[in-house]
Amino acid sequence: MKVETGSATMTSPLKALVEFLRLIYAKCYRKLVRECNQQMSYAIRRLLRAAMCVFSWFVMPYSQCVSGRIARRKLPPIEDPLLLLSATVLAERIRRGEVHSEDVVRAYANRCQQVNPLLNAIVEDRFEQALEEAREVDRQLAKGLLGTAEELARDKPLLGLPVSIKESLAVEGMSNTAGRKLRERKVALEDAPVVRQVRRAGGIVLLVSNTPELCLCWETYNQCTGLTRNPHNLQRTAGGSSGGEAALIAAAGSLLGVTTDIAGSSRLPAMFTGVFGHKPSPHVVSPYGHHPSCDDENWGSFFTPGAMCRYAEDLPLLLGAMRDPEGAPVTLDRPVALASIKSYYMENDGPSGLTRPIDPDIVRAIRDVAGHLGAQRVHLKRLRWTLDISVCKMLRMKNVETIYTPQSNGKPDTTIKRELLKYLLGLSKSDLPSVMIGPMQHIVNNYIPQSRLDFLDAQTEKLRKDFLDLLGTDGVFIYPGFPNTAHRHYRIFHKLVDTTYMMVFNTLGLPAASCMVGLDHDKLPIGVQVVAAPGQDHLIFAVAKELERRFGGWVPPPSE
């Protein structure tokens, strides 16, 4: 028998031999590509570890100097009892006329004025407008114009409650520079969709809080507002990029906070300050109305506004108010029997050989959480690719707004070479992360082989499948969020690779929350991540409430 191959003919034995050789070649090629990728990863890891080590030689003395100049003061004590009630309790009391919204808003405005001189967390406030809005709520409630308490709980769950907003999210008439030093102050012309949702739910916007420039750092500082400090120890960082929100909430200067999260920006500050920070499932909350912006089709899968609060029971309350009516479906308040939740955990990332060892206090906390939940220890080997897949995915997103983005005239304000030179000469108006984002994007998009990117994309999908298979619709994953508790200011710069503990869940599109579970030997908060499958945010909330019950939750910062 003969087989046609174009114009030539081939006998079956010859065809079989050719096919056998083709398979051998393909297998050898795949093995070669795999080995090359592994060798490249090993080389990149060694290079990055060396770079972080060298960088620390410069960062540590500078950090010590900056932190040492900050007075070792403590916050004023929390005196108003309204500041110690959860939003869930306060909302019910306001609806029933047992507490006035004006009193709640005034209590938080006064507390902000007490603590902000120490924390430096507020960019701009609207205390007087907020108080007037609160008075109007009280007037309408007294006249019975807003409906019954039950109707209000359904339609306006945040009625009369003060809410703080991360300054990078647009609040009409308020600063919206995202820490960028501009020729003219940028003021939001309209509310971001998530802010509109909060207002529709009855929330009263109290202020906008500090962020790093363009939200590009895990430390909250910029050349406009300055450095935000941790209420538990002013010489320590509040994290970033939602550090302003975290510092205020932990200090009882804010009740509920609307944050954002693209690489742990909500979870790390919550972890460092001892509150709860939740990154929802993708597309549950509208990602628009944010500065910086992006029109990449995958933006909403990586980036999302998040919820932050002191009490776990307030997470579903706030997220329910924030959610996009046309967004992805999610269950928030479905009753969950804790015994029905399957729990899994890991104490580190493999280890990957890249991140630093987890502090013993955090390891003990994870083991305590796992023991309490009866969690099964697992080993997801593909987590070793976390840095590679996360960085390459995020830096390949198109048209992310940076200092290099073309303006209305079609030209950028600056170029990579020019800005690097200006920064080295101390003449740049931008901070290091904003300057470096351009070179990093250029390297990933122009110098990483396509075969390498294809390999990492494949690993991303495999890791996502690993998690979906593990978690199903009834599982949660307990994981570190960062190797240490709050460090001194600016030390994040030689620990950048450690952020991959959080970044990976943005890359995979999984909801995750940072939950407060105790204090370390320095009396600094310890947080762990609780992760679930997309759309299963209610499992995270149920576990967060249980961890709060078991381990105590938020602890007031030390006071004078």
Tab-separated table of C-alpha atoms in Angstrom, residues 85-513:
chain	number	residue	atom	x	y	z
A	85	LEU	CA	-18.652	49.627	66.886
A	86	SER	CA	-18.691	47.715	63.605
A	87	ALA	CA	-20.302	49.239	60.522
A	88	THR	CA	-22.903	46.473	60.597
A	89	VAL	CA	-23.988	47.443	64.119
A	90	LEU	CA	-23.863	51.181	63.460
A	91	ALA	CA	-25.885	50.892	60.245
A	92	GLU	CA	-28.670	49.051	62.062
A	93	ARG	CA	-28.716	51.561	64.912
A	94	ILE	CA	-28.853	54.497	62.492
A	95	ARG	CA	-31.755	52.915	60.572
A	96	ARG	CA	-33.685	52.396	63.811
A	97	GLY	CA	-32.983	55.921	65.059
A	98	GLU	CA	-30.904	54.726	68.012
A	99	VAL	CA	-27.797	56.581	66.796
A	100	HIS	CA	-27.556	59.734	64.679
A	101	SER	CA	-25.504	59.660	61.515
A	102	GLU	CA	-24.183	63.125	62.379
A	103	ASP	CA	-22.716	61.814	65.624
A	104	VAL	CA	-20.973	58.959	63.830
A	105	VAL	CA	-19.556	61.170	61.099
A	106	ARG	CA	-18.402	63.759	63.639
A	107	ALA	CA	-16.715	61.094	65.753
A	108	TYR	CA	-14.684	59.915	62.766
A	109	ALA	CA	-13.888	63.438	61.580
A	110	ASN	CA	-12.609	64.306	65.057
A	111	ARG	CA	-10.564	61.117	65.232
A	112	CYS	CA	-8.998	61.877	61.841
A	113	GLN	CA	-7.968	65.308	63.085
A	114	GLN	CA	-6.373	63.654	66.116
A	115	VAL	CA	-4.371	60.960	64.329
A	116	ASN	CA	-3.569	62.334	60.884
A	117	PRO	CA	-0.795	64.681	62.069
A	118	LEU	CA	1.030	61.521	63.159
A	119	LEU	CA	-0.018	59.193	60.327
A	120	ASN	CA	-0.083	61.553	57.329
A	121	ALA	CA	-2.732	59.422	55.635
A	122	ILE	CA	-5.242	62.007	54.341
A	123	VAL	CA	-4.832	63.785	51.007
A	124	GLU	CA	-8.039	65.833	51.209
A	125	ASP	CA	-11.067	65.733	53.490
A	126	ARG	CA	-14.668	66.820	53.101
A	127	PHE	CA	-15.678	66.814	56.762
A	128	GLU	CA	-18.102	69.758	56.551
A	129	GLN	CA	-19.902	68.394	53.480
A	130	ALA	CA	-20.047	64.956	55.097
A	131	LEU	CA	-21.577	66.383	58.279
A	132	GLU	CA	-24.235	68.215	56.275
A	133	GLU	CA	-25.069	65.013	54.372
A	134	ALA	CA	-25.315	63.181	57.709
A	135	ARG	CA	-27.708	65.801	59.081
A	136	GLU	CA	-29.885	65.376	56.015
A	137	VAL	CA	-29.953	61.604	56.559
A	138	ASP	CA	-31.042	62.163	60.164
A	139	ARG	CA	-33.771	64.616	59.076
A	140	GLN	CA	-35.194	62.233	56.507
A	141	LEU	CA	-35.090	59.313	58.913
A	142	ALA	CA	-36.895	61.357	61.586
A	143	LYS	CA	-39.660	62.187	59.088
A	144	GLY	CA	-39.938	58.587	57.914
A	145	LEU	CA	-39.222	59.546	54.302
A	146	LEU	CA	-36.735	56.765	53.527
A	147	GLY	CA	-38.807	53.661	54.249
A	148	THR	CA	-38.769	51.042	56.958
A	149	ALA	CA	-35.616	49.745	58.641
A	150	GLU	CA	-35.996	46.476	56.732
A	151	GLU	CA	-36.298	48.284	53.389
A	152	LEU	CA	-33.280	50.429	54.169
A	153	ALA	CA	-31.207	47.374	55.129
A	154	ARG	CA	-31.942	45.990	51.676
A	155	ASP	CA	-31.710	49.152	49.549
A	156	LYS	CA	-29.317	51.420	51.481
A	157	PRO	CA	-27.166	49.163	53.668
A	158	LEU	CA	-24.550	51.888	54.289
A	159	LEU	CA	-27.043	54.644	55.119
A	160	GLY	CA	-25.394	57.339	57.226
A	161	LEU	CA	-22.014	55.608	57.504
A	162	PRO	CA	-18.746	57.465	56.777
A	163	VAL	CA	-16.596	55.872	54.090
A	164	SER	CA	-13.037	56.801	53.089
A	165	ILE	CA	-11.825	56.373	49.508
A	166	LYS	CA	-8.355	55.743	48.151
A	167	GLU	CA	-7.347	58.956	46.360
A	168	SER	CA	-6.599	57.136	43.079
A	169	LEU	CA	-10.341	56.448	42.727
A	170	ALA	CA	-12.310	59.390	41.400
A	171	VAL	CA	-14.516	61.242	43.893
A	172	GLU	CA	-16.236	64.208	42.262
A	173	GLY	CA	-14.617	67.495	43.234
A	174	MET	CA	-11.770	65.818	45.158
A	175	SER	CA	-8.066	65.365	44.457
A	176	ASN	CA	-7.335	62.526	42.020
A	177	THR	CA	-3.597	62.796	41.319
A	178	ALA	CA	-2.589	59.367	42.708
A	179	GLY	CA	0.444	60.993	44.296
A	180	ARG	CA	1.766	62.423	41.044
A	181	LYS	CA	3.379	65.843	41.045
A	182	LEU	CA	1.595	67.661	38.226
A	183	ARG	CA	1.717	71.193	36.864
A	184	GLU	CA	-1.952	71.584	37.730
A	185	ARG	CA	-3.808	69.772	40.509
A	186	LYS	CA	-6.000	66.997	39.076
A	187	VAL	CA	-9.573	67.075	40.391
A	188	ALA	CA	-12.092	64.342	39.600
A	189	LEU	CA	-14.978	65.580	37.453
A	190	GLU	CA	-17.263	62.686	38.387
A	191	ASP	CA	-17.393	59.722	40.731
A	192	ALA	CA	-15.836	56.418	39.773
A	193	PRO	CA	-18.519	53.718	39.328
A	194	VAL	CA	-17.608	52.084	42.654
A	195	VAL	CA	-17.946	55.441	44.444
A	196	ARG	CA	-21.385	55.938	42.856
A	197	GLN	CA	-22.400	52.532	44.159
A	198	VAL	CA	-21.233	53.426	47.683
A	199	ARG	CA	-23.237	56.653	47.586
A	200	ARG	CA	-26.326	54.846	46.280
A	201	ALA	CA	-26.025	52.485	49.234
A	202	GLY	CA	-26.196	55.501	51.549
A	203	GLY	CA	-22.491	55.839	52.322
A	204	ILE	CA	-21.098	59.301	53.082
A	205	VAL	CA	-17.667	60.016	51.605
A	206	LEU	CA	-15.461	61.417	54.354
A	207	LEU	CA	-12.056	61.860	52.659
A	208	VAL	CA	-9.575	60.590	50.085
A	209	SER	CA	-6.449	58.863	51.386
A	210	ASN	CA	-2.783	58.747	50.467
A	211	THR	CA	-1.175	56.459	47.851
A	212	PRO	CA	2.291	56.068	46.326
A	213	GLU	CA	2.801	57.757	42.971
A	214	LEU	CA	0.505	56.092	40.420
A	215	CYS	CA	-0.014	53.269	42.957
A	216	LEU	CA	3.242	51.681	41.775
A	217	CYS	CA	4.777	50.788	45.120
A	218	TRP	CA	4.125	48.681	48.216
A	219	GLU	CA	5.192	51.653	50.359
A	220	THR	CA	2.876	54.680	50.612
A	221	TYR	CA	4.834	57.861	49.932
A	222	ASN	CA	4.975	60.477	47.199
A	223	GLN	CA	6.345	63.948	46.510
A	224	CYS	CA	2.946	65.603	47.027
A	225	THR	CA	1.617	64.316	50.348
A	226	GLY	CA	4.689	62.608	51.746
A	227	LEU	CA	5.118	59.411	53.781
A	228	THR	CA	2.272	57.571	55.510
A	229	ARG	CA	3.155	55.891	58.823
A	230	ASN	CA	1.920	52.772	60.587
A	231	PRO	CA	-0.286	53.472	63.655
A	232	HIS	CA	1.226	50.506	65.533
A	233	ASN	CA	4.705	51.987	65.203
A	234	LEU	CA	5.281	55.269	63.370
A	235	GLN	CA	8.767	54.117	62.379
A	236	ARG	CA	7.242	51.251	60.382
A	237	THR	CA	5.549	51.292	56.993
A	238	ALA	CA	1.808	51.041	56.512
A	239	GLY	CA	2.459	49.225	53.234
A	240	GLY	CA	1.012	50.176	49.869
A	241	SER	CA	-0.478	51.119	47.702
A	242	SER	CA	-3.584	51.438	49.929
A	243	GLY	CA	-1.467	52.501	52.903
A	244	GLY	CA	-3.468	55.635	53.640
A	245	GLU	CA	-6.666	53.642	53.998
A	246	ALA	CA	-5.040	50.970	56.147
A	247	ALA	CA	-3.403	53.461	58.516
A	248	LEU	CA	-6.658	55.353	59.097
A	249	ILE	CA	-8.815	52.270	59.531
A	250	ALA	CA	-6.369	50.645	61.948
A	251	ALA	CA	-6.220	53.891	63.958
A	252	ALA	CA	-10.054	54.096	64.120
A	253	GLY	CA	-9.927	57.157	61.880
A	254	SER	CA	-12.078	55.461	59.258
A	255	LEU	CA	-14.872	52.921	59.496
A	256	LEU	CA	-14.949	51.504	55.964
A	257	GLY	CA	-12.392	51.949	53.193
A	258	VAL	CA	-12.605	51.520	49.427
A	259	THR	CA	-9.167	50.424	48.237
A	260	THR	CA	-7.699	48.924	45.069
A	261	ASP	CA	-5.649	45.793	44.427
A	262	ILE	CA	-3.536	44.804	41.435
A	263	ALA	CA	-0.614	43.129	43.191
A	264	GLY	CA	-1.560	42.996	46.867
A	265	SER	CA	-2.251	46.722	47.191
A	266	SER	CA	-5.158	46.116	49.558
A	267	ARG	CA	-3.907	42.987	51.313
A	268	LEU	CA	-0.357	44.060	52.268
A	269	PRO	CA	-1.396	47.302	54.022
A	270	ALA	CA	-4.159	45.426	55.840
A	271	MET	CA	-1.606	42.836	56.911
A	272	PHE	CA	0.890	45.418	58.146
A	273	THR	CA	-1.695	47.409	60.125
A	274	GLY	CA	-3.839	44.579	61.502
A	275	VAL	CA	-7.152	45.004	59.674
A	276	PHE	CA	-9.062	43.029	57.033
A	277	GLY	CA	-8.393	43.710	53.343
A	278	HIS	CA	-10.267	41.865	50.595
A	279	LYS	CA	-9.509	41.539	46.882
A	280	PRO	CA	-12.810	40.430	45.313
A	281	SER	CA	-13.293	38.022	42.449
A	282	PRO	CA	-12.573	39.703	39.087
A	283	HIS	CA	-15.304	41.939	37.624
A	284	VAL	CA	-17.484	41.872	40.751
A	285	VAL	CA	-16.644	45.569	41.215
A	286	SER	CA	-16.179	47.972	38.314
A	287	PRO	CA	-12.457	48.643	37.698
A	288	TYR	CA	-13.053	51.967	35.962
A	289	GLY	CA	-12.691	55.527	37.212
A	290	HIS	CA	-9.205	54.889	38.518
A	291	HIS	CA	-5.994	56.845	38.026
A	292	PRO	CA	-3.822	55.373	36.591
A	293	SER	CA	-6.104	53.850	33.996
A	294	CYS	CA	-5.684	51.086	31.427
A	295	ASP	CA	-7.686	49.952	28.404
A	296	ASP	CA	-6.211	46.455	28.115
A	297	GLU	CA	-8.942	43.837	27.841
A	298	ASN	CA	-7.387	41.928	30.769
A	299	TRP	CA	-7.279	44.948	33.112
A	300	GLY	CA	-10.370	43.905	35.067
A	301	SER	CA	-8.941	40.434	35.619
A	302	PHE	CA	-5.861	41.821	37.377
A	303	PHE	CA	-7.094	45.062	38.903
A	304	THR	CA	-10.104	45.567	41.140
A	305	PRO	CA	-11.303	47.942	43.843
A	306	GLY	CA	-11.297	46.175	47.196
A	307	ALA	CA	-12.855	46.418	50.650
A	308	MET	CA	-11.037	47.214	53.893
A	309	CYS	CA	-12.377	47.354	57.443
A	310	ARG	CA	-11.550	46.563	61.081
A	311	TYR	CA	-14.250	43.947	61.609
A	312	ALA	CA	-14.713	40.824	59.486
A	313	GLU	CA	-18.522	41.059	59.517
A	314	ASP	CA	-18.250	44.349	57.601
A	315	LEU	CA	-16.522	42.803	54.555
A	316	PRO	CA	-19.694	41.443	52.911
A	317	LEU	CA	-21.598	44.611	53.904
A	318	LEU	CA	-19.110	46.870	52.122
A	319	LEU	CA	-18.499	44.624	49.124
A	320	GLY	CA	-22.257	44.238	48.639
A	321	ALA	CA	-22.541	48.006	48.413
A	322	MET	CA	-19.539	48.297	46.068
A	323	ARG	CA	-20.453	45.578	43.599
A	324	ASP	CA	-21.272	46.411	39.997
A	325	PRO	CA	-24.960	45.619	39.215
A	326	GLU	CA	-23.836	44.370	35.796
A	327	GLY	CA	-20.679	42.679	37.070
A	328	ALA	CA	-19.772	39.053	37.640
A	329	PRO	CA	-22.098	37.078	39.934
A	330	VAL	CA	-20.870	36.497	43.465
A	331	THR	CA	-22.345	35.151	46.683
A	332	LEU	CA	-21.744	37.377	49.680
A	333	ASP	CA	-24.027	36.522	52.572
A	334	ARG	CA	-24.994	32.891	52.024
A	335	PRO	CA	-24.921	31.070	55.379
A	336	VAL	CA	-21.911	28.749	55.543
A	337	ALA	CA	-21.321	25.952	58.015
A	338	LEU	CA	-17.643	26.131	58.855
A	339	ALA	CA	-17.457	22.342	59.029
A	340	SER	CA	-18.488	22.165	55.362
A	341	ILE	CA	-15.477	24.210	54.205
A	342	LYS	CA	-12.417	22.256	53.117
A	343	SER	CA	-9.190	24.002	54.135
A	344	TYR	CA	-5.692	23.670	52.697
A	345	TYR	CA	-2.469	25.479	53.498
A	346	MET	CA	1.171	26.079	52.632
A	347	GLU	CA	3.775	27.773	54.828
A	348	ASN	CA	5.872	29.155	51.962
A	349	ASP	CA	6.061	29.213	48.164
A	350	GLY	CA	7.651	25.838	47.747
A	351	PRO	CA	10.171	27.257	48.538
A	352	SER	CA	10.909	28.909	45.200
A	353	GLY	CA	14.515	29.732	46.079
A	354	LEU	CA	13.777	33.400	45.416
A	355	THR	CA	11.757	34.820	48.294
A	356	ARG	CA	13.150	35.228	51.794
A	357	PRO	CA	12.249	32.735	54.550
A	358	ILE	CA	8.967	33.333	56.364
A	359	ASP	CA	9.439	34.783	59.861
A	360	PRO	CA	8.965	32.170	62.614
A	361	ASP	CA	6.102	34.174	64.181
A	362	ILE	CA	4.200	34.080	60.885
A	363	VAL	CA	4.888	30.364	60.404
A	364	ARG	CA	3.506	29.691	63.886
A	365	ALA	CA	0.434	31.793	63.106
A	366	ILE	CA	-0.222	29.856	59.903
A	367	ARG	CA	0.118	26.556	61.748
A	368	ASP	CA	-2.261	27.786	64.453
A	369	VAL	CA	-4.800	28.808	61.797
A	370	ALA	CA	-4.377	25.514	59.948
A	371	GLY	CA	-4.749	23.559	63.173
A	372	HIS	CA	-7.902	25.432	64.159
A	373	LEU	CA	-9.494	24.913	60.740
A	374	GLY	CA	-8.273	21.347	60.383
A	375	ALA	CA	-6.507	22.347	57.173
A	376	GLN	CA	-4.641	19.840	55.026
A	377	ARG	CA	-1.073	20.686	54.084
A	378	VAL	CA	-0.513	20.661	50.321
A	379	HIS	CA	2.351	21.345	47.946
A	380	LEU	CA	1.552	23.199	44.724
A	381	LYS	CA	4.868	22.929	42.927
A	382	ARG	CA	3.973	25.449	40.224
A	383	LEU	CA	3.938	28.233	42.801
A	384	ARG	CA	7.693	28.408	42.209
A	385	TRP	CA	6.853	30.181	38.934
A	386	THR	CA	4.922	32.900	40.773
A	387	LEU	CA	7.323	35.773	40.122
A	388	ASP	CA	7.929	34.864	36.490
A	389	ILE	CA	4.272	34.515	35.520
A	390	SER	CA	3.045	37.508	37.517
A	391	VAL	CA	5.635	40.028	36.392
A	392	CYS	CA	5.522	38.983	32.741
A	393	LYS	CA	1.719	38.984	32.647
A	394	MET	CA	1.303	42.375	34.276
A	395	LEU	CA	4.080	44.162	32.421
A	396	ARG	CA	2.621	42.990	29.094
A	397	MET	CA	-0.702	44.727	29.685
A	398	LYS	CA	-1.190	47.372	27.027
A	399	ASN	CA	-1.692	51.090	27.580
A	400	VAL	CA	-1.249	51.162	31.347
A	401	GLU	CA	-0.993	54.817	32.299
A	402	THR	CA	2.533	55.754	33.459
A	403	ILE	CA	4.731	58.849	33.369
A	404	TYR	CA	5.730	57.689	29.867
A	405	THR	CA	2.162	57.592	28.500
A	406	PRO	CA	1.551	59.901	25.490
A	407	GLN	CA	-0.470	62.998	26.365
A	408	SER	CA	-3.190	64.759	24.363
A	409	ASN	CA	-0.572	65.935	21.858
A	410	GLY	CA	0.421	62.332	21.208
A	411	LYS	CA	3.808	62.683	22.901
A	412	PRO	CA	4.896	61.578	26.375
A	413	ASP	CA	6.014	64.129	28.933
A	414	THR	CA	9.315	62.295	29.213
A	415	THR	CA	11.303	59.353	27.857
A	416	ILE	CA	12.967	56.453	29.635
A	417	LYS	CA	16.524	57.657	29.025
A	418	ARG	CA	15.726	61.238	29.995
A	419	GLU	CA	13.879	60.287	33.176
A	420	LEU	CA	16.551	57.828	34.301
A	421	LEU	CA	19.192	60.521	33.895
A	422	LYS	CA	17.067	63.100	35.736
A	423	TYR	CA	16.454	60.660	38.571
A	424	LEU	CA	20.154	59.865	38.936
A	425	LEU	CA	20.875	63.602	39.055
A	426	GLY	CA	18.148	64.203	41.630
A	427	LEU	CA	16.084	66.299	39.199
A	428	SER	CA	13.106	63.991	38.571
A	429	LYS	CA	9.644	64.900	39.828
A	430	SER	CA	8.814	61.193	39.996
A	431	ASP	CA	9.643	58.453	42.484
A	432	LEU	CA	11.782	55.400	41.722
A	433	PRO	CA	8.925	52.938	40.969
A	434	SER	CA	7.380	55.352	38.447
A	435	VAL	CA	10.746	55.837	36.776
A	436	MET	CA	11.549	52.109	36.627
A	437	ILE	CA	8.198	50.907	35.271
A	438	GLY	CA	9.186	52.055	31.762
A	439	PRO	CA	12.477	50.146	31.545
A	440	MET	CA	10.816	47.041	33.017
A	441	GLN	CA	8.026	47.131	30.442
A	442	HIS	CA	10.590	47.647	27.680
A	443	ILE	CA	12.668	44.652	28.771
A	444	VAL	CA	9.700	42.281	29.063
A	445	ASN	CA	8.160	43.335	25.770
A	446	ASN	CA	11.349	43.415	23.722
A	447	TYR	CA	13.967	41.104	25.197
A	448	ILE	CA	12.154	38.101	26.707
A	449	PRO	CA	11.962	35.318	24.059
A	450	GLN	CA	8.465	34.486	22.892
A	451	SER	CA	9.085	30.834	23.716
A	452	ARG	CA	9.707	31.878	27.303
A	453	LEU	CA	6.481	33.919	27.437
A	454	ASP	CA	4.516	31.037	25.922
A	455	PHE	CA	5.964	28.692	28.535
A	456	LEU	CA	4.994	31.022	31.376
A	457	ASP	CA	1.490	31.486	29.970
A	458	ALA	CA	1.115	27.721	29.949
A	459	GLN	CA	2.334	27.518	33.548
A	460	THR	CA	-0.187	30.194	34.518
A	461	GLU	CA	-3.082	28.190	33.131
A	462	LYS	CA	-1.823	25.005	34.752
A	463	LEU	CA	-1.433	26.697	38.130
A	464	ARG	CA	-4.904	28.202	37.853
A	465	LYS	CA	-6.283	24.734	37.104
A	466	ASP	CA	-4.371	23.351	40.086
A	467	PHE	CA	-6.143	25.840	42.347
A	468	LEU	CA	-9.579	25.369	40.795
A	469	ASP	CA	-9.286	21.599	41.124
A	470	LEU	CA	-8.099	21.919	44.718
A	471	LEU	CA	-10.623	24.488	45.940
A	472	GLY	CA	-13.752	23.640	43.979
A	473	THR	CA	-16.808	25.449	45.370
A	474	ASP	CA	-16.196	24.582	49.007
A	475	GLY	CA	-12.476	25.085	49.652
A	476	VAL	CA	-10.153	27.796	50.969
A	477	PHE	CA	-6.369	28.076	50.862
A	478	ILE	CA	-4.358	29.536	53.758
A	479	TYR	CA	-1.106	31.178	52.630
A	480	PRO	CA	1.417	33.781	53.796
A	481	GLY	CA	0.987	37.279	52.421
A	482	PHE	CA	4.543	38.440	53.044
A	483	PRO	CA	7.619	36.965	54.785
A	484	ASN	CA	7.641	39.525	57.615
A	485	THR	CA	5.432	41.918	59.547
A	486	ALA	CA	5.673	45.687	59.019
A	487	HIS	CA	9.283	46.681	58.399
A	488	ARG	CA	10.918	50.084	58.620
A	489	HIS	CA	10.142	52.632	55.929
A	490	TYR	CA	11.491	52.026	52.403
A	491	ARG	CA	12.807	48.524	53.096
A	492	ILE	CA	10.330	47.181	50.559
A	493	PHE	CA	12.875	48.103	47.867
A	494	HIS	CA	15.123	45.151	48.617
A	495	LYS	CA	12.139	42.878	49.238
A	496	LEU	CA	10.253	43.461	46.014
A	497	VAL	CA	10.274	39.807	44.969
A	498	ASP	CA	8.520	38.848	48.229
A	499	THR	CA	5.329	40.546	47.018
A	500	THR	CA	4.721	37.592	44.718
A	501	TYR	CA	2.969	35.849	47.640
A	502	MET	CA	0.085	38.255	46.925
A	503	MET	CA	0.596	39.096	43.253
A	504	VAL	CA	-0.025	35.539	42.085
A	505	PHE	CA	-3.710	35.679	43.001
A	506	ASN	CA	-4.233	38.740	40.804
A	507	THR	CA	-2.545	36.853	37.983
A	508	LEU	CA	-4.757	33.805	38.525
A	509	GLY	CA	-7.963	35.791	39.076
A	510	LEU	CA	-8.745	34.359	42.517
A	511	PRO	CA	-10.380	36.282	45.387
A	512	ALA	CA	-8.183	36.678	48.461
A	513	ALA	CA	-8.276	38.462	51.803
